Amino acid sequence: MLPPVPSPAAYGISPDQGFLPPEPPLETLPDLFYAKWEEIAANLQPLLLSRRIRAVVDRMPLLSTVHLHTDAEWRRAYVVLVFILHGYVWGGDRPAERIPPQLTVPLFEVCERLEVPPVATYAGVCLWNYKPIFPDEPADDLNNLACLQTFTGSLDEQWFYLVSVAIEARGGPSIPLMLEAIAAARVGKTRVVTECLQQLAEILDEITALLQRMYDNCDPYVFYNRIRPYLAGSKNMADAGLPMGLLYDDGRNPPEYRQYGGGSNAQSSLIQFFDIVLGVEHRPTGVTRKDQKTAAASREDGPKSRHGFIHEMRGYMPGPHRRFLEDVDSIANIRPFVDAHRTDPALKLAYDACLSMLRTMRDKHIQIVSRYIIVQSRVARRASQSAGSDQQPPTVNLATAVPADSKKLRGTGGTALIPFLKQARDETGEPAIDAWAKRLLSNGPARVGFASLSKVGEQPDGHLEVVGLCGTWTADDSEGGICHW
């Protein structure tokens, strides 16, 4: 007997808002018992500016969580505490390694209740951290959204979070839509599945348009140097000053080092939902389909294969959302249904169109990452080289930790950025049904067989190799070339 199709309501998921809360998040905790938390959160920007955040938190009383009652209150407490946490860690010239009990103890209790790790996650900075300006207007309208909490108080930081909020709101209706498609596929309703896929393709197209609005009000320099450092976790952050991670001191037991990834869009349950219902499978970064098949054939009853970064990020989602994805994963049937009905041109086209839209969205995301992180890291590297290798940066964080190789750049979640993003994009096209669509989505259009030359020609030691008209030139701290962006 097939397992039932999950009901979103059983996981706290709204048919309209999706993974956003059914009601707008609380702007403050109602019980005055938590006034000190709210006071610090409200003054986070001046406390960070004056470098006084750590002294204030060290004097903060250790408050019990017994006065938190509703889910909305627990979520608000989490938002407040993780913003204070990251301000405490990254709000000085060097990151703070030890977290005091007055922050550790309530944070652990809140995180246990919400089933999230003690670090700023996508849920904390996006899903539970917004308010509609006009409650009667939709949350997928960026002109109707504001942030509850930021580190910098800047429009850029608010916009960075709110673009994701709008995407979540716009994608929310796709959840019941695709559950309907799964149920229809079980009973062979080809027309219903086709119509659902057509609607999903349109939603994905609209989500991509929202993603591209990031450029409207979020400046790349401000993001890289002012916002991104506060979002960093403690995993793979040796270059940023946390070689061992963080010591969460509960005042009772000797603290041990813990490492967590920071907030990442890979923690969006919505994006992973799209992958699951469309049958997109992601492998560990650097592992090809051939590698995976070879390993599976040789492993047989041996140890299970390791999961990739995307699957690992489910551990950073709220518990109910994580379980929802697991349950949907166990019943997903759209890809095999379309494959079994590949003679239906409308169905096949609708499915491949969804993959195309999802791949395009990932393409646009890579472009954003390139502009906001890769290019900015090169600017920072040139600035550090101009200042001299013997001079230490005044502040150590994710913005000043600049590796020589852009392939080694880490996201706030701790993963190698570009290899991960490009592989995730390429994997999106692999399930395509039509042979031409599969080739186009998996590998791109056929290329003329000329030898390829690097556009940038950048070497691991930072110097630039001239490779003809498609190469680069340097002048002082600038670089460019006829074919070089």
Short mmCIF file of C-alpha atoms in Angstrom, two decimals:
data_model
loop_
_atom_site.label_atom_id
_atom_site.label_comp_id
_atom_site.label_asym_id
_atom_site.label_seq_id
_atom_site.Cartn_x
_atom_site.Cartn_y
_atom_site.Cartn_z
CA MET A 1 0.00 0.00 0.00
CA LEU A 2 1.33 3.41 -0.96
CA PRO A 3 1.96 5.92 1.84
CA PRO A 4 -0.51 8.81 1.91
CA VAL A 5 0.26 12.13 0.25
CA PRO A 6 1.38 14.45 3.07
CA SER A 7 -0.92 17.21 4.27
CA PRO A 8 1.05 20.49 4.51
CA ALA A 9 -1.00 21.64 7.50
CA ALA A 10 0.32 18.70 9.54
CA TYR A 11 3.80 20.20 9.20
CA GLY A 12 2.81 23.81 9.88
CA ILE A 13 2.98 24.66 6.17
CA SER A 14 0.48 27.10 4.71
CA PRO A 15 -1.21 26.41 1.35
CA ASP A 16 -0.76 30.09 0.50
CA GLN A 17 2.44 31.14 2.28
CA GLY A 18 4.29 27.85 1.98
CA PHE A 19 7.16 27.59 4.45
CA LEU A 20 6.61 31.12 5.75
CA PRO A 21 4.58 31.22 8.99
CA PRO A 22 0.80 31.18 8.46
CA GLU A 23 0.68 34.53 10.28
CA PRO A 24 3.31 37.30 10.09
CA PRO A 25 6.12 36.85 12.65
CA LEU A 26 5.99 38.67 15.99
CA GLU A 27 7.78 42.01 15.98
CA THR A 28 8.67 41.73 19.69
CA LEU A 29 8.21 39.21 22.48
CA PRO A 30 5.04 40.15 24.40
CA ASP A 31 6.33 39.20 27.87
CA LEU A 32 8.41 41.98 29.46
CA PHE A 33 10.50 39.27 31.10
CA TYR A 34 12.46 39.22 27.82
CA ALA A 35 12.85 43.00 27.58
CA LYS A 36 16.64 42.73 27.91
CA TRP A 37 16.87 40.47 24.85
CA GLU A 38 14.69 42.84 22.85
CA GLU A 39 16.65 45.86 24.07
CA ILE A 40 19.95 44.41 22.84
CA ALA A 41 18.40 43.36 19.53
CA ALA A 42 16.89 46.83 19.04
CA ASN A 43 20.30 48.43 19.66
CA LEU A 44 22.35 45.90 17.73
CA GLN A 45 23.63 48.39 15.14
CA PRO A 46 25.05 50.95 17.64
CA LEU A 47 26.44 48.14 19.79
CA LEU A 48 28.27 46.70 16.79
CA LEU A 49 29.41 50.12 15.63
CA SER A 50 30.84 50.96 19.06
CA ARG A 51 32.30 47.46 19.55
CA ARG A 52 30.36 47.18 22.85
CA ILE A 53 28.17 44.21 21.95
CA ARG A 54 30.31 41.67 23.80
CA ALA A 55 30.50 43.65 27.02
CA VAL A 56 26.72 44.13 27.02
CA VAL A 57 26.01 40.44 26.36
CA ASP A 58 28.50 39.39 29.03
CA ARG A 59 26.46 41.42 31.55
CA MET A 60 23.13 40.12 30.25
CA PRO A 61 21.09 38.06 32.76
CA LEU A 62 20.53 34.37 32.09
CA LEU A 63 16.81 34.22 31.32
CA SER A 64 14.64 31.12 31.42
CA THR A 65 12.48 30.16 28.46
CA VAL A 66 9.48 29.20 30.62
CA HIS A 67 7.59 32.34 29.59
CA LEU A 68 7.66 31.41 25.90
CA HIS A 69 4.36 29.79 24.99
CA THR A 70 3.27 29.99 21.34
CA ASP A 71 5.20 28.87 18.27
CA ALA A 72 5.42 32.50 17.20
CA GLU A 73 7.07 33.42 20.52
CA TRP A 74 9.62 30.62 20.23
CA ARG A 75 10.43 31.72 16.68
CA ARG A 76 10.83 35.35 17.73
CA ALA A 77 13.15 34.30 20.58
CA TYR A 78 15.25 32.36 18.09
CA VAL A 79 15.56 35.33 15.73
CA VAL A 80 16.59 37.66 18.56
CA LEU A 81 19.12 35.23 20.06
CA VAL A 82 20.85 34.24 16.81
CA PHE A 83 21.24 37.86 15.75
CA ILE A 84 22.78 38.59 19.16
CA LEU A 85 24.94 35.46 18.79
CA HIS A 86 26.37 36.42 15.42
CA GLY A 87 26.85 40.00 16.52
CA TYR A 88 28.77 38.70 19.53
CA VAL A 89 30.95 36.36 17.44
CA TRP A 90 31.74 38.72 14.56
CA GLY A 91 31.37 42.11 16.26
CA GLY A 92 35.04 42.72 17.03
CA ASP A 93 38.46 42.89 15.42
CA ARG A 94 38.73 39.12 15.89
CA PRO A 95 35.88 36.61 16.17
CA ALA A 96 34.83 35.58 19.67
CA GLU A 97 35.36 31.86 20.18
CA ARG A 98 33.54 31.35 23.51
CA ILE A 99 29.80 31.98 23.87
CA PRO A 100 28.74 32.87 27.45
CA PRO A 101 26.08 30.87 29.35
CA GLN A 102 23.54 33.71 29.34
CA LEU A 103 23.39 33.32 25.56
CA THR A 104 24.16 29.60 25.22
CA VAL A 105 21.56 28.23 27.65
CA PRO A 106 18.40 29.93 26.33
CA LEU A 107 19.58 29.53 22.74
CA PHE A 108 19.99 25.78 23.16
CA GLU A 109 16.53 25.49 24.72
CA VAL A 110 14.91 27.49 21.93
CA CYS A 111 16.74 25.52 19.25
CA GLU A 112 15.71 22.22 20.81
CA ARG A 113 12.08 23.31 20.72
CA LEU A 114 12.26 24.47 17.08
CA GLU A 115 14.57 21.62 15.99
CA VAL A 116 17.19 23.92 14.48
CA PRO A 117 20.92 24.23 15.25
CA PRO A 118 22.26 27.07 17.47
CA VAL A 119 23.31 29.30 14.59
CA ALA A 120 21.66 31.84 12.30
CA THR A 121 19.83 29.80 9.66
CA TYR A 122 17.79 30.74 6.60
CA ALA A 123 14.68 30.37 8.77
CA GLY A 124 16.03 32.84 11.32
CA VAL A 125 17.12 35.59 8.95
CA CYS A 126 14.41 35.19 6.29
CA LEU A 127 11.36 33.04 7.07
CA TRP A 128 10.76 34.39 10.58
CA ASN A 129 12.22 37.86 10.15
CA TYR A 130 9.83 39.96 8.08
CA LYS A 131 6.63 41.93 8.31
CA PRO A 132 4.16 43.05 5.65
CA ILE A 133 3.87 46.83 5.54
CA PHE A 134 0.19 46.49 4.72
CA PRO A 135 -1.23 43.20 6.09
CA ASP A 136 -3.97 43.04 3.47
CA GLU A 137 -1.44 43.05 0.60
CA PRO A 138 0.51 39.96 -0.59
CA ALA A 139 3.89 38.95 0.84
CA ASP A 140 5.33 38.19 -2.60
CA ASP A 141 5.30 41.94 -3.34
CA LEU A 142 8.73 43.33 -2.45
CA ASN A 143 7.15 46.77 -2.13
CA ASN A 144 5.11 45.46 0.81
CA LEU A 145 7.87 43.92 2.94
CA ALA A 146 10.17 45.08 5.73
CA CYS A 147 12.69 43.31 7.97
CA LEU A 148 12.31 42.95 11.72
CA GLN A 149 15.99 42.53 12.53
CA THR A 150 19.29 43.34 10.82
CA PHE A 151 22.95 43.68 11.78
CA THR A 152 23.67 46.86 9.86
CA GLY A 153 20.34 48.65 9.60
CA SER A 154 21.02 49.12 5.90
CA LEU A 155 18.55 48.94 3.05
CA ASP A 156 20.97 46.53 1.36
CA GLU A 157 20.73 44.00 4.18
CA GLN A 158 16.95 44.24 4.38
CA TRP A 159 16.66 43.77 0.62
CA PHE A 160 18.96 40.74 0.69
CA TYR A 161 16.65 38.96 3.14
CA LEU A 162 13.38 40.21 1.67
CA VAL A 163 14.06 38.94 -1.85
CA SER A 164 14.10 35.44 -0.34
CA VAL A 165 10.90 36.15 1.61
CA ALA A 166 9.13 37.21 -1.58
CA ILE A 167 10.39 34.09 -3.36
CA GLU A 168 9.06 31.89 -0.55
CA ALA A 169 5.68 33.62 -0.68
CA ARG A 170 5.45 33.34 -4.46
CA GLY A 171 6.44 29.69 -4.38
CA GLY A 172 4.08 28.77 -1.54
CA PRO A 173 1.10 27.81 -3.75
CA SER A 174 3.32 25.37 -5.66
CA ILE A 175 3.33 23.04 -2.64
CA PRO A 176 -0.36 21.97 -2.74
CA LEU A 177 -0.16 22.19 -6.53
CA MET A 178 2.58 19.58 -6.81
CA LEU A 179 1.06 17.37 -4.12
CA GLU A 180 -2.05 17.37 -6.31
CA ALA A 181 0.14 16.34 -9.25
CA ILE A 182 1.62 13.46 -7.24
CA ALA A 183 -1.87 12.26 -6.29
CA ALA A 184 -3.03 12.57 -9.91
CA ALA A 185 -0.04 10.59 -11.18
CA ARG A 186 -0.99 7.73 -8.87
CA VAL A 187 -4.30 7.30 -10.68
CA GLY A 188 -3.02 8.07 -14.17
CA LYS A 189 -4.57 11.52 -14.64
CA THR A 190 -2.17 12.73 -17.29
CA ARG A 191 -4.02 15.96 -18.01
CA VAL A 192 -4.01 17.03 -14.35
CA VAL A 193 -0.29 16.32 -14.03
CA THR A 194 0.39 18.30 -17.20
CA GLU A 195 -1.60 21.31 -15.99
CA CYS A 196 0.14 21.26 -12.61
CA LEU A 197 3.56 21.16 -14.26
CA GLN A 198 2.61 24.03 -16.56
CA GLN A 199 1.62 26.13 -13.57
CA LEU A 200 4.82 25.19 -11.75
CA ALA A 201 6.92 26.29 -14.74
CA GLU A 202 5.22 29.69 -14.62
CA ILE A 203 5.84 29.99 -10.87
CA LEU A 204 9.52 29.12 -11.34
CA ASP A 205 9.78 31.79 -14.03
CA GLU A 206 8.27 34.37 -11.67
CA ILE A 207 10.63 33.30 -8.88
CA THR A 208 13.61 33.85 -11.18
CA ALA A 209 12.33 37.34 -11.94
CA LEU A 210 12.14 38.04 -8.20
CA LEU A 211 15.67 36.71 -7.70
CA GLN A 212 17.01 39.12 -10.31
CA ARG A 213 15.59 42.04 -8.34
CA MET A 214 18.46 41.54 -5.91
CA TYR A 215 20.36 44.10 -7.97
CA ASP A 216 17.75 46.81 -7.29
CA ASN A 217 18.69 47.67 -3.72
CA CYS A 218 21.58 45.47 -2.57
CA ASP A 219 25.02 46.81 -3.44
CA PRO A 220 27.68 44.10 -4.00
CA TYR A 221 30.38 45.98 -2.05
CA VAL A 222 28.09 46.53 0.93
CA PHE A 223 26.96 42.92 0.87
CA TYR A 224 30.45 41.42 0.71
CA ASN A 225 32.15 43.70 3.21
CA ARG A 226 29.38 44.71 5.61
CA ILE A 227 26.62 42.09 5.60
CA ARG A 228 28.09 38.72 4.65
CA PRO A 229 30.67 38.57 7.49
CA TYR A 230 27.90 38.57 10.11
CA LEU A 231 26.11 35.64 8.44
CA ALA A 232 29.12 33.33 8.56
CA GLY A 233 28.90 30.18 10.62
CA SER A 234 31.74 28.40 12.39
CA LYS A 235 32.33 25.52 9.94
CA ASN A 236 35.34 25.67 7.59
CA MET A 237 36.06 29.16 8.91
CA ALA A 238 39.75 28.81 9.79
CA ASP A 239 40.68 31.59 7.35
CA ALA A 240 38.08 33.84 9.01
CA GLY A 241 39.56 33.29 12.47
CA LEU A 242 37.65 30.27 13.80
CA PRO A 243 39.89 27.25 13.16
CA MET A 244 38.13 25.03 15.71
CA GLY A 245 34.62 26.45 15.69
CA LEU A 246 32.81 27.86 18.73
CA LEU A 247 32.77 26.95 22.42
CA TYR A 248 29.17 27.11 23.66
CA ASP A 249 29.57 27.49 27.43
CA ASP A 250 26.48 26.40 29.39
CA GLY A 251 28.11 27.11 32.76
CA ARG A 252 27.86 23.48 33.83
CA ASN A 253 29.94 21.27 31.60
CA PRO A 254 33.36 21.92 30.05
CA PRO A 255 32.51 23.36 26.62
CA GLU A 256 33.53 21.48 23.51
CA TYR A 257 34.11 22.98 20.09
CA ARG A 258 31.15 22.87 17.74
CA GLN A 259 31.04 23.79 14.07
CA TYR A 260 27.93 24.87 12.19
CA GLY A 261 27.37 26.30 8.74
CA GLY A 262 25.89 29.78 8.62
CA GLY A 263 22.75 30.92 6.87
CA SER A 264 22.53 29.74 3.26
CA ASN A 265 19.86 29.72 0.57
CA ALA A 266 20.58 25.99 0.30
CA GLN A 267 18.58 25.80 3.55
CA SER A 268 15.43 26.89 1.72
CA SER A 269 12.90 24.07 1.99
CA LEU A 270 11.09 25.47 -1.04
CA ILE A 271 14.03 25.05 -3.42
CA GLN A 272 14.64 21.52 -2.16
CA PHE A 273 10.92 20.81 -2.59
CA PHE A 274 11.22 21.71 -6.27
CA ASP A 275 14.14 19.31 -6.66
CA ILE A 276 12.30 16.49 -4.91
CA VAL A 277 9.02 16.69 -6.83
CA LEU A 278 10.84 16.99 -10.17
CA GLY A 279 13.21 14.11 -9.42
CA VAL A 280 16.42 16.18 -9.43
CA GLU A 281 19.16 14.36 -7.53
CA HIS A 282 22.22 16.12 -6.14
CA ARG A 283 25.52 14.39 -5.47
CA PRO A 284 28.42 15.43 -3.24
CA THR A 285 30.41 18.20 -4.90
CA GLY A 286 32.92 16.75 -7.37
CA VAL A 287 31.14 13.39 -7.72
CA THR A 288 29.85 12.61 -11.22
CA ARG A 289 27.01 10.26 -12.16
CA LYS A 290 29.60 7.77 -13.36
CA ASP A 291 31.47 7.99 -10.06
CA GLN A 292 28.26 7.42 -8.15
CA LYS A 293 27.28 4.37 -10.22
CA THR A 294 30.76 2.88 -9.89
CA ALA A 295 30.76 3.41 -6.14
CA ALA A 296 27.28 1.90 -5.81
CA ALA A 297 28.29 -1.17 -7.81
CA SER A 298 31.40 -1.78 -5.73
CA ARG A 299 29.79 -0.96 -2.41
CA GLU A 300 26.85 -3.38 -2.43
CA ASP A 301 26.27 -4.05 1.28
CA GLY A 302 29.14 -1.86 2.39
CA PRO A 303 28.89 1.57 4.01
CA LYS A 304 26.33 4.01 2.66
CA SER A 305 27.43 6.80 0.37
CA ARG A 306 28.02 10.21 1.88
CA HIS A 307 25.43 12.92 1.39
CA GLY A 308 26.16 16.16 -0.39
CA PHE A 309 25.92 19.70 0.91
CA ILE A 310 22.31 20.17 -0.21
CA HIS A 311 21.14 17.12 1.73
CA GLU A 312 23.23 18.21 4.72
CA MET A 313 21.41 21.55 4.73
CA ARG A 314 18.16 19.81 5.66
CA GLY A 315 19.62 19.59 9.15
CA TYR A 316 19.43 23.40 9.29
CA MET A 317 15.72 23.54 8.46
CA PRO A 318 12.98 23.63 11.11
CA GLY A 319 12.14 20.07 12.12
CA PRO A 320 8.61 19.95 10.63
CA HIS A 321 9.85 21.31 7.30
CA ARG A 322 12.64 18.74 7.21
CA ARG A 323 10.21 15.90 7.90
CA PHE A 324 7.86 17.20 5.22
CA LEU A 325 10.63 17.01 2.62
CA GLU A 326 11.54 13.50 3.74
CA ASP A 327 7.92 12.38 3.45
CA VAL A 328 7.47 13.98 0.02
CA ASP A 329 10.73 12.37 -1.09
CA SER A 330 9.29 8.96 -0.21
CA ILE A 331 6.27 9.41 -2.52
CA ALA A 332 7.67 11.57 -5.35
CA ASN A 333 6.56 10.02 -8.64
CA ILE A 334 6.41 12.78 -11.26
CA ARG A 335 9.60 11.93 -13.12
CA PRO A 336 8.86 8.19 -13.51
CA PHE A 337 5.26 9.03 -14.44
CA VAL A 338 6.39 11.37 -17.23
CA ASP A 339 8.96 8.82 -18.37
CA ALA A 340 6.24 6.16 -18.59
CA HIS A 341 4.09 8.56 -20.67
CA ARG A 342 6.85 9.99 -22.85
CA THR A 343 4.61 9.63 -25.91
CA ASP A 344 2.46 12.47 -24.53
CA PRO A 345 4.13 15.58 -25.99
CA ALA A 346 2.32 18.10 -23.76
CA LEU A 347 3.26 16.25 -20.58
CA LYS A 348 6.86 15.80 -21.66
CA LEU A 349 7.15 19.46 -22.65
CA ALA A 350 5.66 20.69 -19.37
CA TYR A 351 8.06 18.57 -17.32
CA ASP A 352 11.15 19.58 -19.27
CA ALA A 353 10.02 23.21 -19.10
CA CYS A 354 10.02 22.99 -15.30
CA LEU A 355 13.58 21.68 -15.34
CA SER A 356 14.57 24.44 -17.74
CA MET A 357 13.07 27.12 -15.49
CA LEU A 358 14.73 25.66 -12.40
CA ARG A 359 18.08 25.49 -14.18
CA THR A 360 17.69 29.08 -15.34
CA MET A 361 17.02 30.14 -11.76
CA ARG A 362 20.27 28.45 -10.69
CA ASP A 363 22.10 30.12 -13.58
CA LYS A 364 20.89 33.52 -12.38
CA HIS A 365 21.95 32.65 -8.85
CA ILE A 366 25.47 31.84 -10.07
CA GLN A 367 25.57 35.23 -11.79
CA ILE A 368 24.58 36.92 -8.54
CA VAL A 369 27.20 34.99 -6.58
CA SER A 370 29.82 35.93 -9.17
CA ARG A 371 28.99 39.62 -8.92
CA TYR A 372 28.47 39.79 -5.16
CA ILE A 373 31.21 37.43 -3.96
CA ILE A 374 33.70 36.34 -6.64
CA VAL A 375 34.30 39.80 -8.11
CA GLN A 376 34.32 41.42 -4.68
CA SER A 377 36.83 38.87 -3.38
CA ARG A 378 39.17 39.78 -6.26
CA VAL A 379 38.85 43.45 -5.36
CA ALA A 380 39.65 42.61 -1.74
CA ARG A 381 42.61 40.47 -2.78
CA ARG A 382 44.06 43.24 -4.93
CA ALA A 383 43.61 45.69 -2.07
CA SER A 384 45.42 43.38 0.34
CA GLN A 385 48.25 42.87 -2.16
CA SER A 386 48.59 46.62 -2.62
CA ALA A 387 48.78 47.08 1.15
CA GLY A 388 51.59 44.53 1.37
CA SER A 389 51.66 40.92 2.48
CA ASP A 390 53.24 41.75 5.86
CA GLN A 391 50.39 43.97 6.95
CA GLN A 392 47.63 42.23 8.91
CA PRO A 393 44.03 43.33 8.23
CA PRO A 394 42.53 45.38 11.08
CA THR A 395 39.58 43.00 11.23
CA VAL A 396 39.51 39.25 10.66
CA ASN A 397 36.25 37.89 9.23
CA LEU A 398 34.77 36.35 6.09
CA ALA A 399 35.39 39.52 4.06
CA THR A 400 39.10 39.76 4.90
CA ALA A 401 39.72 36.01 4.57
CA VAL A 402 40.58 36.01 0.86
CA PRO A 403 41.98 32.75 -0.60
CA ALA A 404 44.22 32.95 -3.64
CA ASP A 405 41.96 30.64 -5.64
CA SER A 406 38.33 31.65 -6.25
CA LYS A 407 37.43 27.95 -6.35
CA LYS A 408 38.29 27.81 -2.64
CA LEU A 409 35.94 30.65 -1.72
CA ARG A 410 33.54 29.58 0.98
CA GLY A 411 29.92 30.51 1.33
CA THR A 412 28.44 31.47 4.68
CA GLY A 413 27.30 27.84 4.93
CA GLY A 414 30.93 26.68 4.70
CA THR A 415 30.89 25.05 1.26
CA ALA A 416 33.14 25.77 -1.72
CA LEU A 417 30.98 28.18 -3.67
CA ILE A 418 31.41 27.92 -7.42
CA PRO A 419 32.02 24.15 -7.80
CA PHE A 420 28.94 23.48 -5.67
CA LEU A 421 26.68 25.92 -7.50
CA LYS A 422 27.73 24.85 -10.99
CA GLN A 423 27.28 21.17 -10.21
CA ALA A 424 23.84 21.80 -8.68
CA ARG A 425 22.83 23.69 -11.83
CA ASP A 426 24.10 20.96 -14.17
CA GLU A 427 22.37 18.23 -12.15
CA THR A 428 19.06 20.05 -12.58
CA GLY A 429 18.90 19.13 -16.26
CA GLU A 430 19.85 15.47 -15.90
CA PRO A 431 16.29 14.09 -15.42
CA ALA A 432 15.02 15.66 -18.68
CA ILE A 433 12.89 13.27 -20.74
CA ASP A 434 13.32 14.54 -24.30
CA ALA A 435 16.75 13.63 -25.69
CA TRP A 436 17.38 17.11 -27.09
CA ALA A 437 16.23 18.77 -23.86
CA LYS A 438 18.45 16.45 -21.84
CA ARG A 439 21.51 17.39 -23.89
CA LEU A 440 20.68 21.08 -23.78
CA LEU A 441 19.93 21.19 -20.05
CA SER A 442 22.72 18.91 -18.91
CA ASN A 443 25.59 20.18 -21.03
CA GLY A 444 24.38 23.33 -22.76
CA PRO A 445 24.28 23.64 -26.56
CA ALA A 446 26.95 21.95 -28.63
CA ARG A 447 30.18 23.90 -28.69
CA VAL A 448 32.65 24.40 -31.52
CA GLY A 449 35.75 22.32 -30.86
CA PHE A 450 38.35 25.06 -30.39
CA ALA A 451 40.82 24.96 -27.56
CA SER A 452 39.52 27.07 -24.70
CA LEU A 453 41.55 29.84 -23.11
CA SER A 454 40.92 31.23 -19.66
CA LYS A 455 39.29 34.63 -19.75
CA VAL A 456 40.86 35.68 -16.49
CA GLY A 457 44.08 33.65 -16.61
CA GLU A 458 44.51 34.10 -12.89
CA GLN A 459 47.15 31.96 -11.19
CA PRO A 460 47.01 30.60 -7.64
CA ASP A 461 49.65 33.11 -6.54
CA GLY A 462 47.45 35.97 -7.73
CA HIS A 463 49.32 37.10 -10.87
CA LEU A 464 47.54 37.30 -14.21
CA GLU A 465 48.80 35.45 -17.27
CA VAL A 466 48.39 37.22 -20.62
CA VAL A 467 46.79 34.84 -23.13
CA GLY A 468 46.17 37.00 -26.19
CA LEU A 469 43.13 39.07 -27.05
CA CYS A 470 40.97 37.02 -24.70
CA GLY A 471 43.40 37.57 -21.86
CA THR A 472 43.75 40.32 -19.31
CA TRP A 473 45.75 43.41 -18.60
CA THR A 474 46.62 44.98 -15.28
CA ALA A 475 47.21 48.59 -14.36
CA ASP A 476 47.77 49.48 -10.73
CA ASP A 477 44.87 47.79 -8.91
CA SER A 478 42.67 47.36 -12.00
CA GLU A 479 42.37 44.48 -14.42
CA GLY A 480 40.50 43.98 -17.65
CA GLY A 481 40.64 42.79 -21.23
CA ILE A 482 38.68 42.75 -24.47
CA CYS A 483 36.80 39.60 -23.47
CA HIS A 484 37.21 39.93 -19.71
CA TRP A 485 34.44 41.22 -17.50
#
